[in-house]
Amino acid sequence: MTNEEAVAEEIERLRVGDTAPGLRQLALTLAAQMDGPEGPTAKANAARELRAVLEDLRRLAPVEQETDRVDELAKKREDGRVRARRA
């Protein structure tokens, strides 16, 4: 997998491409530079900038709420209480 493909996949997973299209494009451009024929100094500079851009994109990502079986049961119980109060 190329750097550009990996970055595109991460941006897709984070769901921030539409929120920050400029940062998205910058990240993809920097990743493409890292995949290109440039020398090690240019690649190191691109990597440093890419890391900073990806940090910014991660901060923009929506926070996912993880739920487990206990959370689901608690919600069902609370929903049942609300329905019982209305009855």
Short mmCIF file of C-alpha atoms in Angstrom, two decimals:
data_model
loop_
_atom_site.label_atom_id
_atom_site.label_comp_id
_atom_site.label_asym_id
_atom_site.label_seq_id
_atom_site.Cartn_x
_atom_site.Cartn_y
_atom_site.Cartn_z
CA MET A 1 0.00 0.00 0.00
CA THR A 2 1.34 3.42 -0.87
CA ASN A 3 1.42 6.34 1.55
CA GLU A 4 -1.21 8.09 -0.53
CA GLU A 5 -3.55 5.08 -0.34
CA ALA A 6 -3.01 4.74 3.41
CA VAL A 7 -3.72 8.43 4.01
CA ALA A 8 -6.83 8.33 1.80
CA GLU A 9 -8.06 5.31 3.77
CA GLU A 10 -7.48 7.05 7.10
CA ILE A 11 -9.30 10.19 5.95
CA GLU A 12 -12.20 8.02 4.80
CA ARG A 13 -12.29 6.24 8.17
CA LEU A 14 -12.20 9.55 10.06
CA ARG A 15 -15.04 10.96 7.92
CA VAL A 16 -13.44 14.42 7.67
CA GLY A 17 -12.94 14.78 3.92
CA ASP A 18 -16.05 16.93 3.45
CA THR A 19 -15.42 18.92 6.62
CA ALA A 20 -11.91 20.03 5.62
CA PRO A 21 -11.37 19.51 1.90
CA GLY A 22 -8.26 21.69 1.87
CA LEU A 23 -6.55 19.72 4.62
CA ARG A 24 -7.64 16.50 2.95
CA GLN A 25 -6.04 17.53 -0.33
CA LEU A 26 -2.90 18.75 1.41
CA ALA A 27 -2.54 15.42 3.20
CA LEU A 28 -2.95 13.50 -0.05
CA THR A 29 -0.43 15.72 -1.84
CA LEU A 30 2.15 15.30 0.92
CA ALA A 31 1.60 11.54 0.93
CA ALA A 32 2.09 11.46 -2.85
CA GLN A 33 5.37 13.36 -2.42
CA MET A 34 6.53 10.71 0.01
CA ASP A 35 5.75 8.03 -2.59
CA GLY A 36 7.64 9.96 -5.30
CA PRO A 37 11.27 9.94 -6.33
CA GLU A 38 12.36 12.87 -4.16
CA GLY A 39 15.40 12.47 -1.93
CA PRO A 40 15.38 11.54 1.76
CA THR A 41 15.47 15.14 2.97
CA ALA A 42 12.41 16.10 0.93
CA LYS A 43 10.59 12.97 2.10
CA ALA A 44 11.45 13.71 5.74
CA ASN A 45 10.06 17.24 5.37
CA ALA A 46 6.91 15.93 3.70
CA ALA A 47 6.49 13.31 6.44
CA ARG A 48 6.79 15.93 9.19
CA GLU A 49 4.19 18.15 7.53
CA LEU A 50 1.92 15.19 6.79
CA ARG A 51 2.01 14.16 10.43
CA ALA A 52 0.90 17.68 11.46
CA VAL A 53 -1.91 17.76 8.89
CA LEU A 54 -3.15 14.32 9.97
CA GLU A 55 -3.20 15.48 13.60
CA ASP A 56 -5.39 18.41 12.56
CA LEU A 57 -7.72 16.09 10.65
CA ARG A 58 -7.97 13.72 13.62
CA ARG A 59 -9.01 16.64 15.84
CA LEU A 60 -11.83 17.42 13.41
CA ALA A 61 -13.11 13.85 13.36
CA PRO A 62 -16.47 13.28 15.05
CA VAL A 63 -16.23 11.50 18.37
CA GLU A 64 -17.60 8.01 18.11
CA GLN A 65 -19.52 6.72 21.08
CA GLU A 66 -18.85 3.10 21.73
CA THR A 67 -21.66 1.13 23.29
CA ASP A 68 -21.61 -2.34 24.67
CA ARG A 69 -24.31 -4.77 25.72
CA VAL A 70 -24.63 -3.18 29.18
CA ASP A 71 -25.21 0.26 27.63
CA GLU A 72 -27.84 -1.19 25.31
CA LEU A 73 -29.67 -2.86 28.21
CA ALA A 74 -29.56 0.34 30.27
CA LYS A 75 -31.05 2.30 27.37
CA LYS A 76 -33.83 -0.25 26.90
CA ARG A 77 -34.57 -0.12 30.60
CA GLU A 78 -34.73 3.68 30.59
CA ASP A 79 -36.94 3.64 27.48
CA GLY A 80 -39.26 1.22 29.28
CA ARG A 81 -39.44 3.54 32.28
CA VAL A 82 -40.33 6.49 30.08
CA ARG A 83 -43.09 4.50 28.38
CA ALA A 84 -44.41 3.32 31.77
CA ARG A 85 -44.60 6.91 33.07
CA ARG A 86 -46.57 7.98 30.00
CA ALA A 87 -49.05 5.13 30.36
#
